[in-house]
Amino acid sequence: MPRAVPVDYQSRVRKPADFDAFWEDVLRQAAEVPLAPEMIPDPLRTSDDVEVFQVSYSSIEGVRIAAWYCRPARRAGRAPAILFLPGYQMDPPIPKEWARKGYSVLSVAPRGKLRSLRQFNPGYPNLLTHNIVDRHTYAYRGFYVDAWRGVDFLLSRAEVDPERLGVTGSSQGGGLTITTAAMRPEIRAAAAGAPYLCGYMDAVELTHTYPYEEINDFLRRHPESRGAVAETVAYFDGISFADRITCPIIVNIGLQDNVCPPETGYALFNRIGATDKRLYTYDGHGHDAGRYKHGAVVDRFFAQHLSPES
């Protein structure tokens, strides 16, 4: 029998008192680094209907970040844009399907991902626990900013309508969608699938699958660090970011997900500050979170909120 998932699950995540000050300082440091965007046409991947470019830009600490950028080959005026964010182990895809739907879209490879690992490469597994006892050097500090600076790249493009920006991703991409929607007010709509990086310390007790099991492995080696780990990850937990989200948002979870426990999805959703929010739950689904059923929901959601009339 599948275990019952309480919709009112109470997460142990407590947002640190200086959470906003910490991240505002990080954003200030990032803003001091010139974006220096570079966009190189990729004729081998370009087709009659979609133009493809290899992109790079600078993030916090001067780390160069790679991305794929696709846009419709035939455009009439400024287009809405999507920021696509990757899963933990996946390589960012070339997002031609989004471009075929009429969006300019940036698919980001944050530091440590393929094509963005020359200056920072903790490896997999290890990203989740790299410097996990210090919020100032924890791997996800730069990783989050790398995603957020993708918004700056889109805003730099003349063909992008700055009033129609969306963000989406699943698993780690779902967690990054939460943090990006929280920290970048330019985002007008967000769709987060099976969000990872939400309820870290809940998840390590609710599940023993990877990637969260990396934290349990770390704590077995360093049991004295549990307090420091919990203190650090509270600054990076999507549940701590959730009350800052004001744009329309949809979240989908699988009720049999043993990677990102559904309890953490409910806890996240309950903390989201937006008034226009909806949770889609998929019984009989694990970490895919009903992706194939849910794809049409995401398409309709972005068409509604990023259309010229929205």
Short mmCIF file of N, CA and C in Angstrom, two decimals, residues 172-232:
data_model
loop_
_atom_site.label_atom_id
_atom_site.label_comp_id
_atom_site.label_asym_id
_atom_site.label_seq_id
_atom_site.Cartn_x
_atom_site.Cartn_y
_atom_site.Cartn_z
N GLN A 172 15.64 19.26 -9.83
CA GLN A 172 16.47 20.41 -9.50
C GLN A 172 15.99 21.64 -10.26
N GLY A 173 15.56 21.44 -11.50
CA GLY A 173 15.01 22.55 -12.26
C GLY A 173 13.76 23.12 -11.62
N GLY A 174 12.98 22.26 -10.95
CA GLY A 174 11.82 22.75 -10.21
C GLY A 174 12.22 23.58 -9.01
N GLY A 175 13.26 23.13 -8.30
CA GLY A 175 13.77 23.91 -7.18
C GLY A 175 14.34 25.24 -7.62
N LEU A 176 15.07 25.24 -8.74
CA LEU A 176 15.62 26.48 -9.28
C LEU A 176 14.52 27.41 -9.78
N THR A 177 13.43 26.83 -10.27
CA THR A 177 12.29 27.64 -10.66
C THR A 177 11.74 28.39 -9.47
N ILE A 178 11.65 27.72 -8.31
CA ILE A 178 11.16 28.36 -7.09
C ILE A 178 12.07 29.52 -6.69
N THR A 179 13.37 29.29 -6.64
CA THR A 179 14.28 30.33 -6.18
C THR A 179 14.35 31.49 -7.17
N THR A 180 14.27 31.18 -8.46
CA THR A 180 14.33 32.23 -9.47
C THR A 180 13.07 33.10 -9.43
N ALA A 181 11.91 32.47 -9.32
CA ALA A 181 10.67 33.23 -9.23
C ALA A 181 10.66 34.09 -7.97
N ALA A 182 11.30 33.59 -6.91
CA ALA A 182 11.33 34.34 -5.65
C ALA A 182 12.25 35.56 -5.72
N MET A 183 13.37 35.42 -6.41
CA MET A 183 14.41 36.45 -6.35
C MET A 183 14.43 37.39 -7.56
N ARG A 184 13.73 37.02 -8.61
CA ARG A 184 13.74 37.85 -9.81
C ARG A 184 12.31 38.31 -10.11
N PRO A 185 11.96 39.52 -9.70
CA PRO A 185 10.59 40.01 -9.89
C PRO A 185 10.20 40.18 -11.35
N GLU A 186 11.19 40.10 -12.26
CA GLU A 186 10.87 40.19 -13.68
C GLU A 186 10.10 38.95 -14.17
N ILE A 187 10.17 37.86 -13.42
CA ILE A 187 9.46 36.64 -13.80
C ILE A 187 7.96 36.85 -13.63
N ARG A 188 7.21 36.57 -14.70
CA ARG A 188 5.76 36.79 -14.68
C ARG A 188 4.96 35.49 -14.49
N ALA A 189 5.59 34.34 -14.67
CA ALA A 189 4.90 33.06 -14.50
C ALA A 189 5.94 31.97 -14.29
N ALA A 190 5.60 30.99 -13.44
CA ALA A 190 6.56 29.93 -13.10
C ALA A 190 5.84 28.59 -13.02
N ALA A 191 6.49 27.56 -13.54
CA ALA A 191 5.95 26.20 -13.48
C ALA A 191 7.05 25.28 -12.94
N ALA A 192 6.86 24.79 -11.72
CA ALA A 192 7.88 23.98 -11.03
C ALA A 192 7.40 22.54 -10.92
N GLY A 193 8.20 21.62 -11.47
CA GLY A 193 7.86 20.20 -11.42
C GLY A 193 8.70 19.47 -10.39
N ALA A 194 8.06 18.62 -9.58
CA ALA A 194 8.75 17.75 -8.61
C ALA A 194 9.90 18.47 -7.93
N PRO A 195 9.64 19.61 -7.28
CA PRO A 195 10.75 20.48 -6.84
C PRO A 195 11.68 19.86 -5.80
N TYR A 196 12.92 19.79 -6.20
CA TYR A 196 14.05 19.36 -5.36
C TYR A 196 14.57 20.61 -4.65
N LEU A 197 15.47 20.43 -3.68
CA LEU A 197 16.04 21.55 -2.92
C LEU A 197 14.98 22.25 -2.07
N CYS A 198 13.95 21.52 -1.71
CA CYS A 198 12.86 22.04 -0.89
C CYS A 198 12.63 21.05 0.25
N GLY A 199 12.86 21.52 1.48
CA GLY A 199 12.74 20.62 2.61
C GLY A 199 13.93 19.67 2.73
N TYR A 200 15.14 20.19 2.59
CA TYR A 200 16.35 19.36 2.65
C TYR A 200 16.33 18.40 3.85
N MET A 201 16.21 18.97 5.05
CA MET A 201 16.38 18.15 6.25
C MET A 201 15.15 17.29 6.53
N ASP A 202 14.01 17.64 5.96
CA ASP A 202 12.87 16.73 6.00
C ASP A 202 13.14 15.55 5.08
N ALA A 203 13.61 15.85 3.87
CA ALA A 203 13.78 14.83 2.85
C ALA A 203 14.80 13.77 3.25
N VAL A 204 15.84 14.15 3.97
CA VAL A 204 16.87 13.16 4.31
C VAL A 204 16.33 12.12 5.30
N GLU A 205 15.20 12.42 5.95
CA GLU A 205 14.57 11.43 6.81
C GLU A 205 13.42 10.71 6.11
N LEU A 206 12.77 11.38 5.17
CA LEU A 206 11.64 10.80 4.47
C LEU A 206 12.06 9.84 3.36
N THR A 207 13.26 10.02 2.82
CA THR A 207 13.72 9.17 1.74
C THR A 207 15.19 8.85 1.91
N HIS A 208 15.62 7.75 1.33
CA HIS A 208 17.05 7.40 1.36
C HIS A 208 17.54 7.11 -0.05
N THR A 209 17.03 7.88 -0.98
CA THR A 209 17.50 7.80 -2.36
C THR A 209 18.38 9.02 -2.64
N TYR A 210 19.17 8.90 -3.67
CA TYR A 210 20.03 10.00 -4.07
C TYR A 210 19.25 10.95 -4.99
N PRO A 211 19.55 12.24 -4.98
CA PRO A 211 20.72 12.90 -4.40
C PRO A 211 20.66 13.19 -2.89
N TYR A 212 19.46 13.25 -2.28
CA TYR A 212 19.42 13.65 -0.86
C TYR A 212 20.28 12.74 0.03
N GLU A 213 20.43 11.48 -0.38
CA GLU A 213 21.23 10.58 0.45
C GLU A 213 22.68 11.04 0.53
N GLU A 214 23.11 11.90 -0.38
CA GLU A 214 24.46 12.47 -0.27
C GLU A 214 24.62 13.19 1.08
N ILE A 215 23.56 13.84 1.55
CA ILE A 215 23.64 14.53 2.83
C ILE A 215 23.76 13.51 3.97
N ASN A 216 22.99 12.44 3.89
CA ASN A 216 23.12 11.40 4.92
C ASN A 216 24.51 10.77 4.91
N ASP A 217 25.06 10.55 3.72
CA ASP A 217 26.42 10.03 3.63
C ASP A 217 27.40 10.98 4.31
N PHE A 218 27.23 12.28 4.04
CA PHE A 218 28.11 13.28 4.64
C PHE A 218 27.98 13.27 6.16
N LEU A 219 26.75 13.18 6.66
CA LEU A 219 26.54 13.22 8.11
C LEU A 219 27.02 11.95 8.79
N ARG A 220 27.02 10.83 8.09
CA ARG A 220 27.60 9.62 8.68
C ARG A 220 29.11 9.78 8.84
N ARG A 221 29.73 10.50 7.93
CA ARG A 221 31.17 10.73 8.04
C ARG A 221 31.49 11.86 9.02
N HIS A 222 30.56 12.83 9.11
CA HIS A 222 30.80 14.02 9.95
C HIS A 222 29.59 14.27 10.84
N PRO A 223 29.29 13.38 11.78
CA PRO A 223 28.08 13.54 12.60
C PRO A 223 28.08 14.83 13.41
N GLU A 224 29.26 15.34 13.71
CA GLU A 224 29.34 16.58 14.48
C GLU A 224 28.87 17.80 13.68
N SER A 225 28.68 17.64 12.39
CA SER A 225 28.33 18.77 11.52
C SER A 225 26.83 18.94 11.30
N ARG A 226 26.00 18.10 11.90
CA ARG A 226 24.56 18.15 11.62
C ARG A 226 23.99 19.55 11.84
N GLY A 227 24.33 20.18 12.95
CA GLY A 227 23.80 21.51 13.23
C GLY A 227 24.23 22.52 12.18
N ALA A 228 25.50 22.48 11.79
CA ALA A 228 26.01 23.43 10.78
C ALA A 228 25.36 23.18 9.42
N VAL A 229 25.14 21.90 9.09
CA VAL A 229 24.48 21.58 7.82
C VAL A 229 23.06 22.13 7.81
N ALA A 230 22.32 21.87 8.88
CA ALA A 230 20.93 22.35 8.95
C ALA A 230 20.88 23.87 8.88
N GLU A 231 21.81 24.53 9.54
CA GLU A 231 21.85 25.99 9.52
C GLU A 231 22.13 26.51 8.12
N THR A 232 23.08 25.88 7.42
CA THR A 232 23.42 26.32 6.06
C THR A 232 22.26 26.12 5.10
#
